[in-house]
Short mmCIF file of C-alpha atoms in Angstrom, two decimals:
data_model
loop_
_atom_site.label_atom_id
_atom_site.label_comp_id
_atom_site.label_asym_id
_atom_site.label_seq_id
_atom_site.Cartn_x
_atom_site.Cartn_y
_atom_site.Cartn_z
CA MET V 1 16.97 43.72 41.25
CA PHE V 2 18.11 47.06 41.88
CA ASN V 3 16.82 47.49 45.53
CA ARG V 4 20.09 47.06 47.04
CA LEU V 5 21.91 49.44 44.43
CA ARG V 6 19.47 52.33 45.41
CA PHE V 7 21.60 54.10 47.91
CA LEU V 8 24.95 52.35 47.10
CA ILE V 9 26.74 55.17 45.66
CA PRO V 10 26.45 57.57 48.78
CA LEU V 11 27.03 54.45 51.30
CA LEU V 12 30.50 53.57 49.71
CA PHE V 13 32.07 56.90 48.80
CA GLY V 14 30.75 58.72 51.95
CA ALA V 15 30.25 56.17 54.65
CA ASN V 16 30.34 59.31 56.66
CA ILE V 17 26.87 60.32 55.50
CA LEU V 18 25.37 57.53 57.49
CA GLN V 19 27.85 57.76 60.63
CA ALA V 20 27.41 61.37 61.18
CA GLN V 21 23.67 60.40 62.24
CA ASP V 22 24.80 59.39 65.73
CA PRO V 23 21.84 57.08 67.41
CA VAL V 24 19.66 59.74 69.39
CA PHE V 25 16.83 58.43 71.66
CA SER V 26 13.53 60.47 71.77
CA GLY V 27 12.55 59.42 75.35
CA SER V 28 13.35 61.31 78.28
CA GLY V 29 16.12 59.74 80.49
CA ILE V 30 16.76 57.14 78.03
CA ALA V 31 20.51 56.53 77.79
CA PRO V 32 21.64 60.07 79.39
CA MET V 33 25.15 59.81 78.92
CA VAL V 34 24.66 59.41 75.12
CA THR V 35 23.10 63.24 75.36
CA ASN V 36 25.83 64.31 77.87
CA PRO V 37 28.70 62.43 79.64
CA ALA V 38 28.41 64.51 82.69
CA PHE V 39 24.87 62.85 83.52
CA ALA V 40 27.43 59.92 84.94
CA GLY V 41 26.39 59.47 88.70
CA THR V 42 23.57 61.94 88.65
CA TRP V 43 21.40 59.33 90.36
CA ALA V 44 21.64 59.17 94.13
CA SER V 45 23.75 55.82 94.02
CA GLY V 46 24.06 53.37 91.23
CA ARG V 47 22.07 53.01 87.87
CA ALA V 48 21.95 50.09 85.17
CA GLN V 49 20.27 50.54 82.10
CA ILE V 50 19.59 48.56 79.00
CA SER V 51 17.43 50.42 76.27
CA SER V 52 16.86 49.73 72.23
CA ARG V 53 15.54 52.06 69.60
CA LEU V 54 13.95 50.41 66.53
CA GLN V 55 13.80 52.97 63.81
CA TRP V 56 11.56 53.11 60.70
CA MET V 57 11.20 49.16 60.91
CA LYS V 58 8.77 49.21 57.65
CA LEU V 59 11.76 50.34 55.39
CA PRO V 60 14.36 47.95 54.20
CA GLY V 61 17.02 49.99 55.21
CA ASN V 62 15.97 50.61 58.80
CA TYR V 63 18.28 51.35 61.85
CA GLN V 64 18.38 49.28 65.04
CA THR V 65 20.36 50.72 68.00
CA TYR V 66 21.04 48.57 71.35
CA HIS V 67 22.28 50.28 74.28
CA ALA V 68 23.50 48.98 77.65
CA SER V 69 25.25 51.36 80.78
CA TYR V 70 26.05 51.67 84.22
CA ASP V 71 27.03 54.42 86.21
CA GLN V 72 27.90 54.89 89.76
CA TYR V 73 28.38 57.88 92.40
CA PHE V 74 31.39 57.65 94.74
CA ARG V 75 32.85 60.48 96.98
CA VAL V 76 35.78 61.04 94.67
CA GLY V 77 33.32 61.68 91.63
CA ALA V 78 31.33 59.38 89.38
CA ILE V 79 32.30 56.94 86.89
CA GLY V 80 30.18 54.93 84.06
CA ALA V 81 30.59 52.49 81.17
CA SER V 82 28.30 52.04 78.28
CA TYR V 83 28.17 49.86 75.30
CA THR V 84 26.41 50.45 71.79
CA LEU V 85 25.31 48.39 68.97
CA ASP V 86 24.11 50.18 65.94
CA ARG V 87 22.93 48.54 62.98
CA LYS V 88 22.43 51.06 60.08
CA ALA V 89 20.90 50.65 56.52
CA GLY V 90 19.57 47.23 57.53
CA GLY V 91 23.14 45.94 58.60
CA LEU V 92 24.55 46.91 55.73
CA PHE V 93 27.04 48.80 58.27
CA THR V 94 27.34 47.63 61.59
CA GLY V 95 28.76 50.31 64.60
CA GLN V 96 30.01 49.04 68.20
CA ARG V 97 31.14 51.67 70.73
CA ALA V 98 32.57 50.84 74.10
CA GLU V 99 32.75 53.97 76.23
CA LEU V 100 34.31 54.82 79.69
CA TYR V 101 32.82 58.21 81.66
CA TYR V 102 34.16 60.22 84.62
CA ALA V 103 32.20 63.20 85.94
CA ALA V 104 32.98 65.41 89.32
CA PRO V 105 30.51 67.17 90.93
CA PHE V 106 31.34 70.58 92.51
CA GLY V 107 28.79 72.04 95.07
CA LEU V 108 27.95 75.60 94.98
CA PHE V 109 25.94 77.90 97.45
CA LYS V 110 25.99 75.51 100.30
CA LYS V 111 23.48 75.81 103.22
CA GLU V 112 24.12 73.79 106.30
CA ALA V 113 26.99 72.16 104.63
CA ARG V 114 24.50 70.92 101.59
CA PRO V 115 25.04 72.70 98.17
CA ARG V 116 21.92 74.47 96.60
CA VAL V 117 23.60 74.01 93.08
CA VAL V 118 25.85 71.50 91.56
CA VAL V 119 28.39 71.97 88.28
CA GLN V 120 29.59 68.68 87.13
CA PRO V 121 31.79 68.42 84.25
CA GLY V 122 32.10 65.10 82.73
CA ILE V 123 34.33 63.39 79.95
CA GLY V 124 33.97 59.96 77.97
CA LEU V 125 36.81 58.20 76.24
CA ALA V 126 35.38 55.61 73.53
CA TYR V 127 36.74 52.78 71.35
CA ALA V 128 34.47 52.64 68.51
CA THR V 129 34.31 50.20 65.16
CA LEU V 130 32.19 50.48 61.70
CA LYS V 131 32.21 47.32 59.69
CA LEU V 132 30.85 47.09 56.31
CA ASP V 133 29.16 43.84 55.02
CA ASP V 134 30.39 44.14 51.47
CA SER V 135 28.66 40.69 50.68
CA ARG V 136 25.51 42.61 50.59
CA LEU V 137 26.80 44.89 47.85
CA SER V 138 25.84 44.63 44.12
CA PHE V 139 28.16 46.31 41.34
CA GLY V 140 27.90 47.00 37.52
CA ASP V 141 30.35 44.46 36.75
CA MET V 142 28.11 41.61 38.61
CA MET V 143 25.16 42.31 36.13
CA ASP V 144 24.39 40.11 33.02
CA PRO V 145 22.02 41.87 30.43
CA ARG V 146 19.63 38.73 30.47
CA ARG V 147 20.06 36.92 33.57
CA GLY V 148 20.61 39.78 36.25
CA LEU V 149 23.06 39.37 39.02
CA THR V 150 25.51 36.68 37.66
CA TYR V 151 29.02 37.38 37.94
CA SER V 152 31.68 38.07 41.14
CA SER V 153 32.78 41.51 40.98
CA ALA V 154 36.31 42.86 40.76
CA GLU V 155 35.63 45.61 43.27
CA TYR V 156 37.96 45.48 46.53
CA PHE V 157 37.75 46.65 49.68
CA ALA V 158 40.85 47.60 51.45
CA THR V 159 39.19 48.69 54.59
CA PRO V 160 36.10 46.71 55.23
CA ILE V 161 36.16 47.49 59.14
CA LEU V 162 37.46 50.95 60.69
CA HIS V 163 38.71 51.21 64.40
CA ASN V 164 38.96 54.51 65.97
CA PHE V 165 39.24 56.01 69.33
CA ASP V 166 37.08 59.11 70.38
CA LEU V 167 36.67 61.56 73.09
CA ALA V 168 33.43 63.50 74.44
CA ALA V 169 33.33 66.43 77.07
CA GLY V 170 30.13 67.91 78.85
CA MET V 171 29.20 70.35 81.38
CA LEU V 172 25.97 70.21 83.74
CA VAL V 173 24.40 72.70 86.28
CA TYR V 174 21.74 71.35 88.39
CA SER V 175 19.53 71.85 91.49
CA LYS V 176 16.55 70.08 92.60
CA ARG V 177 14.34 71.51 90.15
CA PHE V 178 16.47 72.62 87.12
CA VAL V 179 19.18 71.21 85.08
CA ALA V 180 21.07 72.64 82.06
CA GLY V 181 24.05 71.35 80.13
CA PHE V 182 26.12 71.21 77.14
CA SER V 183 28.47 68.42 75.32
CA ALA V 184 30.77 67.75 72.40
CA PHE V 185 31.15 64.24 70.96
CA HIS V 186 33.84 63.25 68.56
CA LEU V 187 36.39 65.64 69.76
CA THR V 188 38.94 63.29 67.81
CA ARG V 189 36.99 63.79 64.79
CA PRO V 190 37.82 60.10 63.67
CA ASN V 191 38.03 59.14 60.12
CA VAL V 192 34.87 56.98 58.80
CA SER V 193 35.50 56.45 55.28
CA PHE V 194 36.48 53.00 53.88
CA TYR V 195 38.23 55.02 50.71
CA GLY V 196 40.91 57.66 51.95
CA THR V 197 39.98 59.92 54.75
CA SER V 198 36.80 61.46 55.92
CA ARG V 199 36.45 63.19 59.29
CA LEU V 200 33.40 62.74 61.30
CA ASP V 201 31.83 66.07 62.22
CA ILE V 202 31.76 67.06 65.94
CA ARG V 203 28.23 66.75 67.74
CA TYR V 204 27.18 69.52 69.75
CA VAL V 205 24.39 69.06 72.49
CA ALA V 206 22.56 71.43 74.50
CA HIS V 207 19.74 70.46 76.70
CA ALA V 208 17.83 71.85 79.67
CA ALA V 209 14.80 70.38 81.99
CA GLY V 210 12.72 71.65 84.71
CA ILE V 211 10.40 70.25 87.63
CA ILE V 212 7.00 71.80 88.17
CA GLY V 213 5.19 70.34 91.38
CA ASP V 214 5.77 69.22 94.57
CA LEU V 215 8.72 67.03 95.42
CA GLU V 216 8.26 65.86 98.58
CA ASN V 217 5.01 64.08 97.95
CA ASP V 218 5.22 61.36 95.36
CA SER V 219 1.89 60.67 94.54
CA SER V 220 1.41 64.52 93.49
CA ILE V 221 1.45 65.32 89.76
CA ARG V 222 4.57 66.48 88.63
CA LEU V 223 5.68 68.07 85.38
CA VAL V 224 8.98 67.78 83.59
CA PRO V 225 9.52 69.87 80.64
CA SER V 226 12.47 69.50 78.78
CA VAL V 227 14.41 70.88 75.56
CA THR V 228 17.27 69.15 73.55
CA MET V 229 19.20 70.32 70.64
CA HIS V 230 21.58 68.32 68.26
CA SER V 231 24.14 69.85 65.76
CA GLN V 232 26.18 67.62 63.87
CA GLY V 233 27.52 68.96 60.64
CA SER V 234 24.90 70.47 58.55
CA ALA V 235 22.06 68.88 60.17
CA THR V 236 20.32 70.38 63.35
CA ASN V 237 17.40 69.00 65.02
CA TYR V 238 15.30 70.36 68.24
CA MET V 239 13.36 68.19 70.63
CA ALA V 240 10.81 69.26 73.13
CA ASN V 241 9.29 66.99 75.46
CA LEU V 242 6.60 67.41 78.16
CA MET V 243 6.19 64.57 80.97
CA ALA V 244 3.71 64.19 83.67
CA SER V 245 4.38 61.76 86.86
CA TRP V 246 2.60 60.83 89.60
CA THR V 247 3.19 57.86 92.22
CA ASN V 248 5.07 55.06 89.78
CA PHE V 249 3.54 56.34 86.58
CA ALA V 250 4.76 58.81 83.96
CA VAL V 251 3.41 59.67 80.55
CA GLY V 252 4.39 62.33 78.00
CA ILE V 253 4.25 63.96 74.80
CA GLY V 254 6.93 65.64 72.48
CA TYR V 255 7.92 67.05 69.14
CA ARG V 256 10.97 66.61 66.92
CA SER V 257 11.60 69.29 64.80
CA GLY V 258 10.13 68.77 61.21
CA ASP V 259 10.01 64.76 61.84
CA ALA V 260 8.08 63.26 64.63
CA ILE V 261 5.39 63.47 67.39
CA LEU V 262 6.79 61.75 70.52
CA PHE V 263 4.42 59.65 72.62
CA SER V 264 6.31 58.24 75.92
CA GLY V 265 4.64 56.13 78.97
CA ALA V 266 6.69 54.74 82.18
CA ALA V 267 5.67 52.40 84.71
CA GLY V 268 7.97 51.78 88.26
CA TYR V 269 8.07 49.15 90.52
CA ARG V 270 10.47 49.26 93.71
CA MET V 271 13.88 50.33 91.94
CA PHE V 272 12.89 49.27 88.40
CA ARG V 273 11.51 51.45 85.82
CA LEU V 274 10.28 50.30 82.52
CA GLN V 275 9.82 53.21 79.55
CA TYR V 276 8.48 52.87 76.14
CA THR V 277 8.40 55.86 73.29
CA TYR V 278 6.70 55.90 70.13
CA ASP V 279 7.70 58.33 67.25
CA LEU V 280 5.12 59.12 64.81
CA THR V 281 6.48 60.11 61.87
CA ILE V 282 4.94 63.48 60.29
CA SER V 283 7.78 64.25 57.69
CA LYS V 284 7.38 63.31 54.07
CA LEU V 285 7.92 59.57 54.81
CA SER V 286 4.53 59.68 57.05
CA GLY V 287 2.66 56.49 56.50
CA GLN V 288 5.94 54.66 55.03
CA THR V 289 8.27 54.14 58.06
CA GLY V 290 5.84 52.41 60.34
CA GLY V 291 7.59 54.95 62.97
CA SER V 292 10.16 54.29 65.54
CA HIS V 293 10.00 52.64 68.84
CA GLU V 294 12.06 52.79 71.89
CA PHE V 295 12.04 50.49 75.01
CA CYS V 296 14.40 51.06 78.18
CA LEU V 297 14.83 49.01 81.41
CA THR V 298 16.42 50.90 84.26
CA TYR V 299 17.33 49.57 87.80
CA ARG V 300 18.18 51.90 90.14
CA PHE V 301 20.50 51.30 93.34
CA MET V 302 20.29 53.08 96.47
CA ASP V 303 23.00 53.33 98.66
CA GLU V 304 21.48 54.70 102.08
CA LYS V 305 24.90 56.75 102.58
CA TRP V 306 24.22 59.04 99.60
CA LYS V 307 20.38 59.09 100.09
CA ASP V 308 20.38 63.03 101.07
CA ARG V 309 22.94 63.88 98.33
CA LEU V 310 21.77 66.33 95.64
CA ASN V 311 20.88 64.44 92.42
CA LEU V 312 18.16 64.33 89.64
CA ARG V 313 16.21 61.57 90.83
CA HIS V 314 12.99 63.57 89.98
CA MET V 315 14.18 64.37 86.55
CA LEU V 316 13.29 60.66 85.08
CA LEU V 317 16.64 59.98 85.00
#
């Protein structure tokens, strides 16, 4: 009877506790613009991607995230768009987010008119909603001492759905073998409270990755180590991944601080790439969550006029 009431008080009076936990993908190269809007256009031409994250499916209050994006490089810069559907606490909260991106690359240290290093700032403008399914809530005035949940509640929500505009910005520096960046999300600090005002904390991200191996021979083994740091409010976590790729296959292992060991695998066919990542929970919830599953399908377009452009195609993006 009380399962639905267990987390009720913090959810109702501090919805930002949930909303502050932005969906973050564990797999290398999954939803790159969720990590940094400056990743728009870093493939040689166009890139379409659909992905999902199913977190802690054994728990009744699990999280499910579905994401689709497209980004394209043009001579005047790069543009991108994405849509995210985020079901929090088993669907008690549903967030939707539509975002547009723009990034502008600047070449440095040119040799024979080709840059050796690219600096690329980017921005993201989003429209987001957060909806509360108040029909699934239970309150004290609904309770009969003998018969349980019997009555209707007098509780009233003036704002069962929130609407916000949001802004993100980031910067990348990359070469053939290295990429590093920094980004900040929720720069407008949107209101995420159904009662009064509670501003969402800015989420800061720092990340870096490199390539070890032969870039000219795709059949040789290449190693791609990467690290990512997310910080939002009082919560900070770190992820480290190591991917090994050869021909059209890749495998990887990683670690998220105090929370999970990450296992990844990917396979490619022509311009398609399918990736799966499993988070093995190692925190105090180990054995209770069922872990987390990520799936990602990417299609990479190839425009011959951009094939020699400095890009991040070897970074498994």
